[in-house]
Short mmCIF file of C-alpha atoms in Angstrom, two decimals:
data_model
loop_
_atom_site.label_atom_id
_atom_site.label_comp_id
_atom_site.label_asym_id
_atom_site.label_seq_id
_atom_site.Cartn_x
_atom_site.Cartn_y
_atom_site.Cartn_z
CA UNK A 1 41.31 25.80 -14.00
CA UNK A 2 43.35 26.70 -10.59
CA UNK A 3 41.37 25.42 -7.29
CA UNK A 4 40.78 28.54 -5.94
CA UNK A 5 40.56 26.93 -2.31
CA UNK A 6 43.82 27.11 -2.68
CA UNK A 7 45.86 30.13 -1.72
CA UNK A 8 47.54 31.84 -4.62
CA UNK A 9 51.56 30.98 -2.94
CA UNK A 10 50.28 27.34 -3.27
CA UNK A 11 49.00 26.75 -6.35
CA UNK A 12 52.20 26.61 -8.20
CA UNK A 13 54.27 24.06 -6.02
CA UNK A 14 56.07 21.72 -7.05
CA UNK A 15 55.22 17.78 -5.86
CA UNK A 16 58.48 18.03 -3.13
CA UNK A 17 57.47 21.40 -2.03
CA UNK A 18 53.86 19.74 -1.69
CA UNK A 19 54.82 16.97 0.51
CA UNK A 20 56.80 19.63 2.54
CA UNK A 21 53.72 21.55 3.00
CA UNK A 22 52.11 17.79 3.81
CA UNK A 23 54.63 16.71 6.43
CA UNK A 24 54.53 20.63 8.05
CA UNK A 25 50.69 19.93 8.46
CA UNK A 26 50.89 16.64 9.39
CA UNK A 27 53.13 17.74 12.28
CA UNK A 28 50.81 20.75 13.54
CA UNK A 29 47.74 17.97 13.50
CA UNK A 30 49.99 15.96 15.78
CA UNK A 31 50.69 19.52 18.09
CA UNK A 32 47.42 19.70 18.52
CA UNK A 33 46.12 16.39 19.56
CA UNK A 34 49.24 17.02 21.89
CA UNK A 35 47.74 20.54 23.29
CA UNK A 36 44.57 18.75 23.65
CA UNK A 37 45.44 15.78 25.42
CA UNK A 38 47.66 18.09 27.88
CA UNK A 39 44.18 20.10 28.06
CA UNK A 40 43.00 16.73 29.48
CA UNK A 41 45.31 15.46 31.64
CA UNK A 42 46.02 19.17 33.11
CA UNK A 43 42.39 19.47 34.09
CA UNK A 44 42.75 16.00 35.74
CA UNK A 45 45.60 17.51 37.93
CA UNK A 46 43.53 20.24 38.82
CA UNK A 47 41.24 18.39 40.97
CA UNK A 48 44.57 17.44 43.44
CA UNK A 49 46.62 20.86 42.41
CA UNK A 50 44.30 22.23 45.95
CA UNK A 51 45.15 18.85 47.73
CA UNK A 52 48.48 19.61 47.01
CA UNK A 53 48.47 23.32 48.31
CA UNK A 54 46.11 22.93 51.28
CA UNK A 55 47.97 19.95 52.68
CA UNK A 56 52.02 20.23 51.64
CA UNK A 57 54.40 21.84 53.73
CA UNK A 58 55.91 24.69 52.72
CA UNK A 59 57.21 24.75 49.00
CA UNK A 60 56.85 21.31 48.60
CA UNK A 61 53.97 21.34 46.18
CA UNK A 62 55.07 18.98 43.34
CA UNK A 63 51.56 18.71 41.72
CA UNK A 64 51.07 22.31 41.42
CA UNK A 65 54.52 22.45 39.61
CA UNK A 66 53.58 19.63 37.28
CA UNK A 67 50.18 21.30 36.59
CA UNK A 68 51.51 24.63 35.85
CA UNK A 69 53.91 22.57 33.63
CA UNK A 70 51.59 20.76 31.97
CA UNK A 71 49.49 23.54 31.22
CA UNK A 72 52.19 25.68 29.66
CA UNK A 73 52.96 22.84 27.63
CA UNK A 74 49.35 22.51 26.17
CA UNK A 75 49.53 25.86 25.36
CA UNK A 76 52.78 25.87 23.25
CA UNK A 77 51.32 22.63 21.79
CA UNK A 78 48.52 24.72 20.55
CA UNK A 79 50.73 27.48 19.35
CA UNK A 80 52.64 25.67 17.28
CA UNK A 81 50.21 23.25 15.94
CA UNK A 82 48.09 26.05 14.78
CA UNK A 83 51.17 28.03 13.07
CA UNK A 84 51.89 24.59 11.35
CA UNK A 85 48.66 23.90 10.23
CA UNK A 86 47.75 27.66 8.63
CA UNK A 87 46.77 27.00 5.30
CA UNK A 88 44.45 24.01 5.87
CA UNK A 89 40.98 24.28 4.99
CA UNK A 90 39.94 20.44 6.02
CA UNK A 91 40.26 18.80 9.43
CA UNK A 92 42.78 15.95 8.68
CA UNK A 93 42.41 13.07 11.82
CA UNK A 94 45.78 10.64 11.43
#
């Protein structure tokens, strides 16, 4: 009997195409533990992105840039890792 968990484009794969599909889930696990952990240290930077703007001259405001960085990059991380790990109906922690 087919697991019907499954969707029906996966239920006929063969074991490479399978450990494909592991590996591609694998990877959009470790995206988002990435996004999250640039959600953490983002909000961190936060508390001296005002510092930064109230007390540097002119356009020097190298914590704002690295906060707005930061941020973006949590935010692709979670793209990604969630495009990667479509499919998955268990929450996989390795």
């Amino acid at each position: 009997m087919a697991n019907t968990l499954l969707p029906i484009e996966e239920r006929n794969l063969t074991p490479d195409e399978v450990e494909l599909l592991d590996k591609r889930r694998r990877r959009g696990q470790l995206f988002l533990v990435l996004c999250f952990q640039s959600l953490i240290v983002a909000t961190l930077l936060t508390l001296w992105s005002g510092q930064d703007l109230t007390l540097s001259p002119g356009w020097a405001h190298p914590v704002v840039y690295w906060n707005a960085i930061t941020f973006t990059a949590a935010l692709v991380f979670g793209i990604v890792g969630i495009r990667l790990k479509r499919g998955s109906n268990e929450f996989i922690s390795y």
